[in-house]
Every structure is written in C-alpha cells, then in structure tokens.
Amino acid sequence: MGAREGRSVEGAPRERPERGALKEAARRAVGRHAEELIALSERLHADPETAWEEHRAAAAVPEPLDRAGFDVTSSYLGLETAFLARYGSGPVRIALCAEYDALPGLGHACGHNLIAASAVGAALGLAAVADEAGLTVEVYGTPAEEGGGGKIEMLERGAFAGVDLAMMVHPAPVDVAEARPFAVSHSRIAYTGKSAHAAAYPEAGVNAADAFTVAQVAIGLLRQQLPASARVHGVVTHAGDAPNAIPERTSGRWYVRAETLAELAELEPRVMRAFEAGALATGCELEIEPESKPYAEFRTDESALGHYRANALALGREFAPPGQAARMNRASTDMGNVSQVVPAIHPYIGIGSLPATNHQHEFAAYCVGATAQRALLDGATALAWTGVDRGTAHEGAVA
C-alpha cells in the first residue's frame, strides 16, 4: 500500500502507517484484552436474559469499552437494553453489532455471548488504530434479535444513519462467510372460545384448543403448495388449563419465512388464512399480533466480505463447503434490515460443535471453552482487520 498522509496533533503532515502495520497493532490490542473478553463471554453465557429483558447484559457489555475511553450512551434511543459506544473521529464510520439476548429455555444456544464479546474485541482492536486508519468506531448494543426485532426498532429511531460498514460475526458449527438468511415474520396467535364442563355440558363450550388443531392441519396441507424454500413453524404456548374444562383461551407464536420480503408478503396471507379457518370451524375469536416488523433478507457488501474472507483465512480459519453443516447462514436475522440501509456483512464463525447445531442445548455448551475462545478472538480480529481494510481504502488508498 502506498503510504497516506494525515495530520499530527500539532497539524504537521505525517505518514499513515502501512495497512499491515495497522492490522498487527489491532491484533495485539485484541490480544491484550483476551482475558477480559473471555470473561465477558462467560459472564453472559452463565446469566442468559431473553429479548427486551437483557438489563444485566446491556450494562456488562459496554464496561470494557467504557474503561478503554469509549463514549457510552446507555438506554440508547429510549430503548432500555440498547447502548451505543463510540470512539474516534475519523471520516469512516465502522459499526459493530453486539447481540446478547438468549433463547427461552435454551440459554445461549445461538451463541450471542460470543457475538457480544467479539464485537467488543473488534472495537477495542480498531480503537488502537482509529486515528491512523481514519476511523470512527461505533458499537451498537442491539437487544431482542431472537424474535423481537431490536435492530428494526433502532433503525426506525435513527440508529446506523451514515454508517460506512456494519459488521458482526455469528457462531455456527462451521465457518461460512456469506449470510443468506430468509425474510421472516413473527406473529402471536390467540383464540378465545368459551369454557364449559367437558363431560357434563360439552355442548356449551367453544373449544379454543380445537381451533389450533384445525389451523395446524390446514398449514400442513398448505405446505404442498408452498415454495420449497418456504418455512412455516411455531409453538402453542398455552393450550388450556384443565382436562375437564373446554379450553377457553389458547395462544401461540408462529414464524413464516421466505426468500425475500416480497415473497413473504405473498406467502404470509395464505398462512394467516389457515388460522382464520380454525376460528371459522370452531366459532372462536382470532387475534393475530405481529411481534415485530418482518426481518429482511440480507444484502451483502461484497467488497467487505472479500476482505473478511481473506482476513479469516490469514488467521487460519477454514470455510466449510456448502452442505448441511453450513446451513446456519440461512437463519433469519434483523441484521438483514440493517443491510438494506447501510453496507453490511454477517459472517459465521465455527466453534467445532458438530453434530450439535444452533438452538440445541449441546450447542450452548460449546459456546464456552477453548474452541469458543479461539472463535471469539479470531472473530474479533477478523472484524477489526476488515475495518482497517475499509478505513485505509477511503479516498483512494490502495493495499
């Protein structure tokens, strides 16, 4: 790379360090914080909090950044479990997304403890070279990725505006560079019927559990006519209170996935008609409430992805070929919505968990330990190096 000129504190011209030297400085900075980052990851893993309830995580994650001189804003944009931490004043704004919500009943079985710690690590690495690389480093604490659409709420309140590159790295069984998530809608479904004694007066009841049965049968039959890539799945969260009482109130959560938001807009009404069929057949009242706005498909910044891929390979990572183990890159994420607004990447980093895969108790167990620690530090370093690549490419600098 040809050296670029900047300005010293006194205003005299100075040479910008070579890209390789900046990357080495960022790597060393990540290494200096390794013990702190691992402790943060393990702290989050041991204390999982679900969507919009991540109060302890939202306080813990920015602590290393605060100690390193970042300007930290808690309850960012009025969201209690979001934060923004900022360092530097360069012309290129690099955003690192920290997710830290856990799954109900499964804890950190998607590895968000590693996502948060790697984002912090990448930010600390970039902070060490921010002035020389021409960067402003921003860490967004993003709550409620597991169904709550935290990043969508943040986008609508003005987050990420003007960012030059948004990044995060997500644990998976194996390394996969490119995210190709489904668009997805999340809905709460509820039926209201009428209770009655199930033996003495069954004819007086309106069975809300039967409404779900009819709806699920209708969805099962509908699948034959759906695109092969479509996904429809959900759980009944409340199905009644006593065997001898006709269920009066039932509820559930349902997801509908498609390749794009446009395809989802066509598919979702067909699925909702299955729930309407349950209400019509039983005489129940139906309520459908979106949990968040739909998650979008991902729009990858190819230049940044190329840099990440090269950086990960330089660290000794190996990308898996297409196949079952690599399918985590199809998982939906509200980072897709961010990618529709600003340049973004969302690579996956392997933690050697096979045959365990995401959203299993066994996968959660792999999100701590030696392999997880290596993934955390490699992910942080690869993201930091990608940020250096983007910053030093500004205004025509070349490698």
Tab-separated table of C-alpha atoms in Angstrom:
chain	number	residue	atom	x	y	z
A	1	MET	CA	0.000	0.000	0.000
A	2	GLY	CA	1.244	3.467	-0.733
A	3	ALA	CA	1.523	5.452	2.483
A	4	ARG	CA	-1.108	8.102	3.033
A	5	GLU	CA	-0.603	11.401	4.739
A	6	GLY	CA	-2.571	12.522	7.760
A	7	ARG	CA	-2.115	15.278	10.305
A	8	SER	CA	-0.307	15.091	13.621
A	9	VAL	CA	-1.712	16.649	16.768
A	10	GLU	CA	0.410	19.740	16.015
A	11	GLY	CA	-1.028	19.957	12.494
A	12	ALA	CA	2.151	18.958	10.614
A	13	PRO	CA	1.839	16.330	7.866
A	14	ARG	CA	2.627	12.762	8.930
A	15	GLU	CA	2.715	9.451	7.124
A	16	ARG	CA	-0.096	6.995	7.639
A	17	PRO	CA	1.229	3.568	8.661
A	18	GLU	CA	1.020	0.704	6.202
A	19	ARG	CA	-2.142	-1.390	6.340
A	20	GLY	CA	-0.208	-4.409	7.567
A	21	ALA	CA	1.224	-2.451	10.485
A	22	LEU	CA	-2.237	-1.207	11.442
A	23	LYS	CA	-3.602	-4.744	11.358
A	24	GLU	CA	-0.781	-6.001	13.553
A	25	ALA	CA	-1.466	-3.234	16.057
A	26	ALA	CA	-5.171	-4.099	16.071
A	27	ARG	CA	-4.373	-7.785	16.568
A	28	ARG	CA	-2.118	-7.012	19.504
A	29	ALA	CA	-4.835	-4.856	21.059
A	30	VAL	CA	-7.346	-7.692	20.816
A	31	GLY	CA	-4.781	-9.997	22.412
A	32	ARG	CA	-4.185	-7.602	25.303
A	33	HIS	CA	-7.891	-7.738	26.090
A	34	ALA	CA	-8.275	-11.503	25.544
A	35	GLU	CA	-8.759	-12.391	29.204
A	36	GLU	CA	-11.312	-9.617	29.653
A	37	LEU	CA	-13.233	-10.633	26.520
A	38	ILE	CA	-13.390	-14.292	27.507
A	39	ALA	CA	-14.610	-13.331	30.967
A	40	LEU	CA	-17.346	-11.179	29.416
A	41	SER	CA	-18.468	-14.013	27.148
A	42	GLU	CA	-18.598	-16.489	30.024
A	43	ARG	CA	-20.431	-14.000	32.232
A	44	LEU	CA	-23.156	-13.573	29.620
A	45	HIS	CA	-23.340	-17.319	28.997
A	46	ALA	CA	-23.881	-18.037	32.694
A	47	ASP	CA	-26.613	-15.418	33.036
A	48	PRO	CA	-28.893	-15.606	29.965
A	49	GLU	CA	-31.601	-12.975	29.500
A	50	THR	CA	-34.305	-13.110	26.845
A	51	ALA	CA	-35.474	-10.449	24.375
A	52	TRP	CA	-36.033	-6.962	25.807
A	53	GLU	CA	-35.039	-8.226	29.285
A	54	GLU	CA	-31.241	-8.027	28.812
A	55	HIS	CA	-30.680	-5.462	31.552
A	56	ARG	CA	-27.582	-7.056	33.104
A	57	ALA	CA	-26.069	-7.811	29.690
A	58	ALA	CA	-26.675	-4.273	28.433
A	59	ALA	CA	-24.773	-2.991	31.466
A	60	ALA	CA	-21.930	-5.545	31.284
A	61	VAL	CA	-21.108	-5.486	27.571
A	62	PRO	CA	-20.064	-1.818	27.312
A	63	GLU	CA	-17.959	-1.932	30.507
A	64	PRO	CA	-14.669	-2.814	28.730
A	65	LEU	CA	-15.373	-0.101	26.165
A	66	ASP	CA	-16.014	2.476	28.841
A	67	ARG	CA	-12.710	1.594	30.515
A	68	ALA	CA	-10.950	1.970	27.148
A	69	GLY	CA	-12.230	5.525	26.682
A	70	PHE	CA	-15.292	4.965	24.513
A	71	ASP	CA	-18.166	7.406	24.928
A	72	VAL	CA	-21.012	5.132	26.104
A	73	THR	CA	-24.698	6.013	25.850
A	74	SER	CA	-26.981	3.710	27.826
A	75	SER	CA	-30.706	3.255	27.079
A	76	TYR	CA	-29.829	4.354	23.566
A	77	LEU	CA	-32.691	5.974	21.632
A	78	GLY	CA	-35.026	5.313	24.538
A	79	LEU	CA	-34.549	1.516	24.435
A	80	GLU	CA	-33.624	0.374	27.949
A	81	THR	CA	-31.470	-2.580	26.881
A	82	ALA	CA	-29.711	-0.922	23.945
A	83	PHE	CA	-26.498	1.105	24.035
A	84	LEU	CA	-24.096	2.960	21.765
A	85	ALA	CA	-20.355	3.165	22.451
A	86	ARG	CA	-18.242	5.450	20.252
A	87	TYR	CA	-14.536	6.125	19.806
A	88	GLY	CA	-12.532	8.275	17.390
A	89	SER	CA	-13.411	10.948	14.878
A	90	GLY	CA	-12.240	9.609	11.524
A	91	PRO	CA	-14.253	10.000	8.337
A	92	VAL	CA	-15.035	6.254	8.005
A	93	ARG	CA	-17.655	5.017	10.457
A	94	ILE	CA	-17.420	1.331	11.347
A	95	ALA	CA	-20.382	-0.141	13.272
A	96	LEU	CA	-20.054	-3.386	15.222
A	97	CYS	CA	-23.276	-5.022	16.355
A	98	ALA	CA	-23.372	-6.739	19.734
A	99	GLU	CA	-26.262	-9.131	20.283
A	100	TYR	CA	-26.740	-10.550	23.784
A	101	ASP	CA	-30.286	-11.882	24.129
A	102	ALA	CA	-30.759	-15.588	24.855
A	103	LEU	CA	-33.364	-18.138	23.832
A	104	PRO	CA	-36.248	-19.013	26.144
A	105	GLY	CA	-35.481	-22.378	27.720
A	106	LEU	CA	-32.210	-22.821	25.799
A	107	GLY	CA	-29.973	-20.061	27.128
A	108	HIS	CA	-27.170	-19.025	24.782
A	109	ALA	CA	-27.807	-21.860	22.332
A	110	CYS	CA	-27.216	-19.426	19.459
A	111	GLY	CA	-24.006	-18.057	20.928
A	112	HIS	CA	-24.945	-14.435	21.408
A	113	ASN	CA	-22.480	-14.300	24.296
A	114	LEU	CA	-19.742	-14.769	21.676
A	115	ILE	CA	-21.313	-12.238	19.310
A	116	ALA	CA	-21.245	-9.558	22.002
A	117	ALA	CA	-17.708	-10.310	23.153
A	118	SER	CA	-16.322	-10.466	19.605
A	119	ALA	CA	-17.932	-7.105	18.777
A	120	VAL	CA	-16.332	-5.572	21.854
A	121	GLY	CA	-12.998	-7.167	20.964
A	122	ALA	CA	-13.114	-5.888	17.391
A	123	ALA	CA	-13.932	-2.398	18.658
A	124	LEU	CA	-11.001	-2.436	21.087
A	125	GLY	CA	-8.731	-3.565	18.278
A	126	LEU	CA	-9.930	-0.788	15.990
A	127	ALA	CA	-9.731	1.825	18.734
A	128	ALA	CA	-5.988	1.177	18.929
A	129	VAL	CA	-5.576	2.313	15.308
A	130	ALA	CA	-8.616	4.559	14.820
A	131	ASP	CA	-6.673	7.786	14.290
A	132	GLU	CA	-4.145	6.252	11.903
A	133	ALA	CA	-6.800	4.337	9.928
A	134	GLY	CA	-9.187	7.301	9.735
A	135	LEU	CA	-11.984	5.578	11.667
A	136	THR	CA	-14.826	6.331	13.978
A	137	VAL	CA	-15.635	3.092	15.814
A	138	GLU	CA	-19.216	2.516	16.975
A	139	VAL	CA	-20.545	-0.450	18.943
A	140	TYR	CA	-24.313	-0.865	18.890
A	141	GLY	CA	-25.775	-2.932	21.686
A	142	THR	CA	-28.753	-4.479	19.902
A	143	PRO	CA	-31.401	-6.212	22.026
A	144	ALA	CA	-34.093	-8.689	21.057
A	145	GLU	CA	-32.685	-10.359	17.952
A	146	GLU	CA	-34.448	-13.631	18.806
A	147	GLY	CA	-37.853	-12.554	17.543
A	148	GLY	CA	-38.182	-9.035	18.919
A	149	GLY	CA	-36.665	-7.058	16.055
A	150	GLY	CA	-34.417	-4.883	18.207
A	151	LYS	CA	-32.363	-3.606	15.283
A	152	ILE	CA	-35.527	-2.671	13.398
A	153	GLU	CA	-36.664	-0.573	16.361
A	154	MET	CA	-33.244	1.059	16.452
A	155	LEU	CA	-33.269	1.751	12.713
A	156	GLU	CA	-36.644	3.419	12.958
A	157	ARG	CA	-35.321	5.672	15.729
A	158	GLY	CA	-32.318	6.772	13.699
A	159	ALA	CA	-29.562	4.268	14.509
A	160	PHE	CA	-26.936	3.372	11.890
A	161	ALA	CA	-27.587	6.524	9.838
A	162	GLY	CA	-24.494	7.360	7.806
A	163	VAL	CA	-22.524	4.261	8.828
A	164	ASP	CA	-19.961	3.169	6.217
A	165	LEU	CA	-19.901	-0.512	7.222
A	166	ALA	CA	-21.864	-2.533	9.795
A	167	MET	CA	-20.481	-5.909	10.894
A	168	MET	CA	-20.920	-8.775	13.302
A	169	VAL	CA	-19.781	-12.387	13.453
A	170	HIS	CA	-22.145	-15.205	14.490
A	171	PRO	CA	-21.221	-18.608	15.978
A	172	ALA	CA	-22.116	-21.690	13.966
A	173	PRO	CA	-20.910	-25.290	13.741
A	174	VAL	CA	-18.501	-24.311	10.928
A	175	ASP	CA	-17.178	-21.154	9.268
A	176	VAL	CA	-19.340	-19.686	6.482
A	177	ALA	CA	-18.558	-16.270	5.051
A	178	GLU	CA	-21.816	-15.147	3.445
A	179	ALA	CA	-25.154	-14.751	5.204
A	180	ARG	CA	-28.173	-15.732	3.118
A	181	PRO	CA	-30.999	-15.521	5.648
A	182	PHE	CA	-34.682	-15.920	4.993
A	183	ALA	CA	-37.016	-12.991	5.414
A	184	VAL	CA	-39.336	-13.804	8.310
A	185	SER	CA	-42.447	-12.576	10.082
A	186	HIS	CA	-43.160	-13.315	13.745
A	187	SER	CA	-46.762	-13.434	14.974
A	188	ARG	CA	-48.570	-14.073	18.212
A	189	ILE	CA	-51.747	-16.072	17.640
A	190	ALA	CA	-54.600	-16.292	20.165
A	191	TYR	CA	-58.026	-17.915	20.095
A	192	THR	CA	-60.850	-17.126	22.504
A	193	GLY	CA	-63.718	-19.563	22.942
A	194	LYS	CA	-65.980	-20.426	25.866
A	195	SER	CA	-65.323	-22.725	28.791
A	196	ALA	CA	-67.690	-25.463	29.901
A	197	HIS	CA	-67.582	-28.738	31.811
A	198	ALA	CA	-66.065	-31.180	29.321
A	199	ALA	CA	-68.228	-34.130	30.493
A	200	ALA	CA	-71.460	-32.608	31.765
A	201	TYR	CA	-72.002	-29.692	29.371
A	202	PRO	CA	-69.617	-30.050	26.403
A	203	GLU	CA	-72.165	-28.579	24.015
A	204	ALA	CA	-71.978	-25.272	25.918
A	205	GLY	CA	-68.276	-24.841	25.192
A	206	VAL	CA	-66.370	-23.293	22.275
A	207	ASN	CA	-63.037	-25.109	22.091
A	208	ALA	CA	-60.046	-22.812	21.541
A	209	ALA	CA	-57.631	-25.759	21.500
A	210	ASP	CA	-59.522	-27.288	18.581
A	211	ALA	CA	-59.043	-24.039	16.685
A	212	PHE	CA	-55.268	-24.528	16.809
A	213	THR	CA	-55.674	-28.146	15.728
A	214	VAL	CA	-57.659	-27.093	12.657
A	215	ALA	CA	-55.133	-24.356	11.842
A	216	GLN	CA	-52.147	-26.686	12.091
A	217	VAL	CA	-53.807	-29.301	9.896
A	218	ALA	CA	-54.564	-26.586	7.335
A	219	ILE	CA	-50.935	-25.407	7.429
A	220	GLY	CA	-49.728	-28.966	6.984
A	221	LEU	CA	-51.884	-29.380	3.887
A	222	LEU	CA	-50.844	-25.968	2.578
A	223	ARG	CA	-47.165	-26.937	2.587
A	224	GLN	CA	-47.626	-28.998	-0.586
A	225	GLN	CA	-48.404	-25.788	-2.474
A	226	LEU	CA	-45.674	-23.639	-0.900
A	227	PRO	CA	-42.291	-22.881	-2.490
A	228	ALA	CA	-39.625	-25.372	-1.489
A	229	SER	CA	-37.697	-22.663	0.356
A	230	ALA	CA	-40.664	-21.536	2.479
A	231	ARG	CA	-40.692	-22.317	6.202
A	232	VAL	CA	-43.750	-22.225	8.468
A	233	HIS	CA	-43.334	-23.252	12.092
A	234	GLY	CA	-44.494	-22.335	15.557
A	235	VAL	CA	-45.417	-23.420	19.053
A	236	VAL	CA	-48.609	-23.424	21.101
A	237	THR	CA	-47.628	-21.649	24.285
A	238	HIS	CA	-50.928	-22.140	26.115
A	239	ALA	CA	-53.431	-24.868	25.267
A	240	GLY	CA	-55.863	-24.867	28.172
A	241	ASP	CA	-55.952	-25.136	31.948
A	242	ALA	CA	-57.698	-28.373	32.968
A	243	PRO	CA	-58.653	-31.613	31.166
A	244	ASN	CA	-62.238	-31.392	32.393
A	245	ALA	CA	-62.783	-27.824	31.142
A	246	ILE	CA	-63.227	-26.902	27.491
A	247	PRO	CA	-60.198	-24.658	26.724
A	248	GLU	CA	-61.395	-21.086	26.623
A	249	ARG	CA	-58.172	-19.335	25.687
A	250	THR	CA	-55.173	-20.629	23.723
A	251	SER	CA	-52.129	-18.850	22.357
A	252	GLY	CA	-49.009	-19.475	20.323
A	253	ARG	CA	-46.113	-17.966	18.396
A	254	TRP	CA	-45.684	-18.582	14.661
A	255	TYR	CA	-42.959	-17.761	12.134
A	256	VAL	CA	-43.314	-17.590	8.355
A	257	ARG	CA	-40.119	-17.469	6.265
A	258	ALA	CA	-39.493	-16.801	2.585
A	259	GLU	CA	-36.536	-15.913	0.385
A	260	THR	CA	-37.327	-12.185	0.301
A	261	LEU	CA	-39.671	-9.648	1.875
A	262	ALA	CA	-41.552	-9.525	-1.434
A	263	GLU	CA	-42.126	-13.291	-1.383
A	264	LEU	CA	-43.041	-13.135	2.298
A	265	ALA	CA	-45.726	-10.530	1.557
A	266	GLU	CA	-47.348	-13.008	-0.842
A	267	LEU	CA	-46.931	-16.064	1.379
A	268	GLU	CA	-47.941	-14.770	4.797
A	269	PRO	CA	-51.633	-14.083	3.984
A	270	ARG	CA	-52.036	-17.691	2.830
A	271	VAL	CA	-50.745	-18.931	6.188
A	272	MET	CA	-52.913	-16.493	8.115
A	273	ARG	CA	-55.975	-17.891	6.327
A	274	ALA	CA	-55.204	-21.238	7.948
A	275	PHE	CA	-55.566	-19.590	11.353
A	276	GLU	CA	-58.769	-17.954	10.165
A	277	ALA	CA	-60.007	-21.429	9.218
A	278	GLY	CA	-59.501	-22.554	12.807
A	279	ALA	CA	-61.646	-19.699	14.051
A	280	LEU	CA	-64.342	-20.300	11.432
A	281	ALA	CA	-64.566	-24.042	12.086
A	282	THR	CA	-64.842	-23.726	15.870
A	283	GLY	CA	-66.587	-20.406	16.339
A	284	CYS	CA	-63.662	-18.905	18.241
A	285	GLU	CA	-62.451	-15.346	18.016
A	286	LEU	CA	-58.967	-14.936	16.499
A	287	GLU	CA	-56.277	-12.392	17.364
A	288	ILE	CA	-53.079	-12.027	15.299
A	289	GLU	CA	-50.433	-9.640	16.612
A	290	PRO	CA	-47.021	-9.095	14.974
A	291	GLU	CA	-44.128	-9.397	17.406
A	292	SER	CA	-42.057	-7.027	15.281
A	293	LYS	CA	-41.836	-5.801	11.740
A	294	PRO	CA	-40.607	-8.549	9.366
A	295	TYR	CA	-36.920	-9.348	9.165
A	296	ALA	CA	-35.465	-8.737	5.700
A	297	GLU	CA	-33.211	-10.844	3.533
A	298	PHE	CA	-29.516	-9.886	3.656
A	299	ARG	CA	-27.767	-7.577	1.203
A	300	THR	CA	-24.046	-8.350	1.450
A	301	ASP	CA	-21.351	-5.761	0.831
A	302	GLU	CA	-19.174	-7.863	-1.461
A	303	SER	CA	-16.028	-5.774	-1.018
A	304	ALA	CA	-16.125	-6.040	2.772
A	305	LEU	CA	-16.978	-9.740	2.591
A	306	GLY	CA	-13.952	-10.302	0.373
A	307	HIS	CA	-11.761	-8.580	2.949
A	308	TYR	CA	-13.292	-10.600	5.799
A	309	ARG	CA	-12.791	-13.850	3.917
A	310	ALA	CA	-9.108	-13.068	3.261
A	311	ASN	CA	-8.584	-11.951	6.858
A	312	ALA	CA	-10.180	-15.078	8.297
A	313	LEU	CA	-8.047	-17.282	6.064
A	314	ALA	CA	-4.942	-15.372	7.182
A	315	LEU	CA	-5.871	-16.264	10.764
A	316	GLY	CA	-6.028	-19.952	9.868
A	317	ARG	CA	-9.810	-20.264	9.608
A	318	GLU	CA	-11.233	-22.685	7.035
A	319	PHE	CA	-14.571	-22.094	5.317
A	320	ALA	CA	-16.855	-25.085	5.006
A	321	PRO	CA	-18.191	-26.207	1.626
A	322	PRO	CA	-21.954	-25.931	1.044
A	323	GLY	CA	-23.874	-28.614	2.868
A	324	GLN	CA	-25.879	-29.402	5.962
A	325	ALA	CA	-23.237	-28.164	8.397
A	326	ALA	CA	-23.101	-24.800	6.623
A	327	ARG	CA	-26.852	-24.146	6.617
A	328	MET	CA	-26.827	-21.826	9.610
A	329	ASN	CA	-26.219	-19.000	7.125
A	330	ARG	CA	-29.917	-19.328	6.157
A	331	ALA	CA	-31.097	-18.352	9.651
A	332	SER	CA	-33.141	-15.153	9.721
A	333	THR	CA	-31.777	-12.061	11.435
A	334	ASP	CA	-32.776	-8.444	11.921
A	335	MET	CA	-29.271	-7.626	10.735
A	336	GLY	CA	-30.842	-8.149	7.321
A	337	ASN	CA	-32.811	-4.949	7.850
A	338	VAL	CA	-29.610	-3.090	8.694
A	339	SER	CA	-28.057	-4.405	5.474
A	340	GLN	CA	-30.883	-2.853	3.464
A	341	VAL	CA	-29.862	0.591	4.757
A	342	VAL	CA	-26.052	0.538	5.105
A	343	PRO	CA	-23.247	-1.690	3.760
A	344	ALA	CA	-23.017	-4.797	5.956
A	345	ILE	CA	-21.600	-8.283	6.430
A	346	HIS	CA	-22.708	-11.091	8.760
A	347	PRO	CA	-20.222	-13.989	8.552
A	348	TYR	CA	-20.444	-17.153	10.648
A	349	ILE	CA	-17.544	-18.492	12.673
A	350	GLY	CA	-17.254	-22.154	13.575
A	351	ILE	CA	-16.973	-23.425	17.150
A	352	GLY	CA	-16.445	-27.101	16.243
A	353	SER	CA	-19.751	-28.212	17.703
A	354	LEU	CA	-20.836	-30.913	15.255
A	355	PRO	CA	-23.029	-32.882	15.455
A	356	ALA	CA	-24.583	-30.221	17.694
A	357	THR	CA	-26.081	-27.262	15.818
A	358	ASN	CA	-27.598	-23.915	16.802
A	359	HIS	CA	-30.630	-23.855	19.097
A	360	GLN	CA	-29.704	-27.087	20.845
A	361	HIS	CA	-28.600	-27.453	24.471
A	362	GLU	CA	-25.466	-29.183	23.233
A	363	PHE	CA	-24.568	-26.160	21.066
A	364	ALA	CA	-24.937	-23.860	24.070
A	365	ALA	CA	-22.357	-25.978	25.893
A	366	TYR	CA	-19.896	-25.405	23.026
A	367	CYS	CA	-20.276	-21.610	23.317
A	368	VAL	CA	-17.765	-21.625	26.188
A	369	GLY	CA	-14.445	-23.421	26.322
A	370	ALA	CA	-11.225	-23.441	24.340
A	371	THR	CA	-12.700	-23.663	20.824
A	372	ALA	CA	-15.237	-20.942	21.570
A	373	GLN	CA	-12.470	-18.746	22.950
A	374	ARG	CA	-10.442	-19.120	19.775
A	375	ALA	CA	-13.533	-18.295	17.678
A	376	LEU	CA	-14.173	-15.211	19.821
A	377	LEU	CA	-10.647	-13.845	19.381
A	378	ASP	CA	-10.371	-14.835	15.713
A	379	GLY	CA	-13.756	-13.257	15.003
A	380	ALA	CA	-12.802	-10.067	16.802
A	381	THR	CA	-9.507	-9.857	14.938
A	382	ALA	CA	-11.007	-10.642	11.517
A	383	LEU	CA	-13.659	-7.949	12.007
A	384	ALA	CA	-11.058	-5.445	13.185
A	385	TRP	CA	-8.864	-6.193	10.174
A	386	THR	CA	-11.859	-5.769	7.880
A	387	GLY	CA	-12.500	-2.387	9.480
A	388	VAL	CA	-8.884	-1.426	8.816
A	389	ASP	CA	-9.304	-2.514	5.191
A	390	ARG	CA	-12.358	-0.296	4.808
A	391	GLY	CA	-10.761	2.664	6.530
A	392	THR	CA	-7.483	2.577	4.626
A	393	ALA	CA	-9.336	2.210	1.321
A	394	HIS	CA	-11.012	5.566	1.926
A	395	GLU	CA	-10.186	8.306	-0.576
A	396	GLY	CA	-8.317	6.025	-2.914
A	397	ALA	CA	-5.684	4.440	-0.672
A	398	VAL	CA	-4.568	1.076	-2.023
A	399	ALA	CA	-3.279	-2.091	-0.398
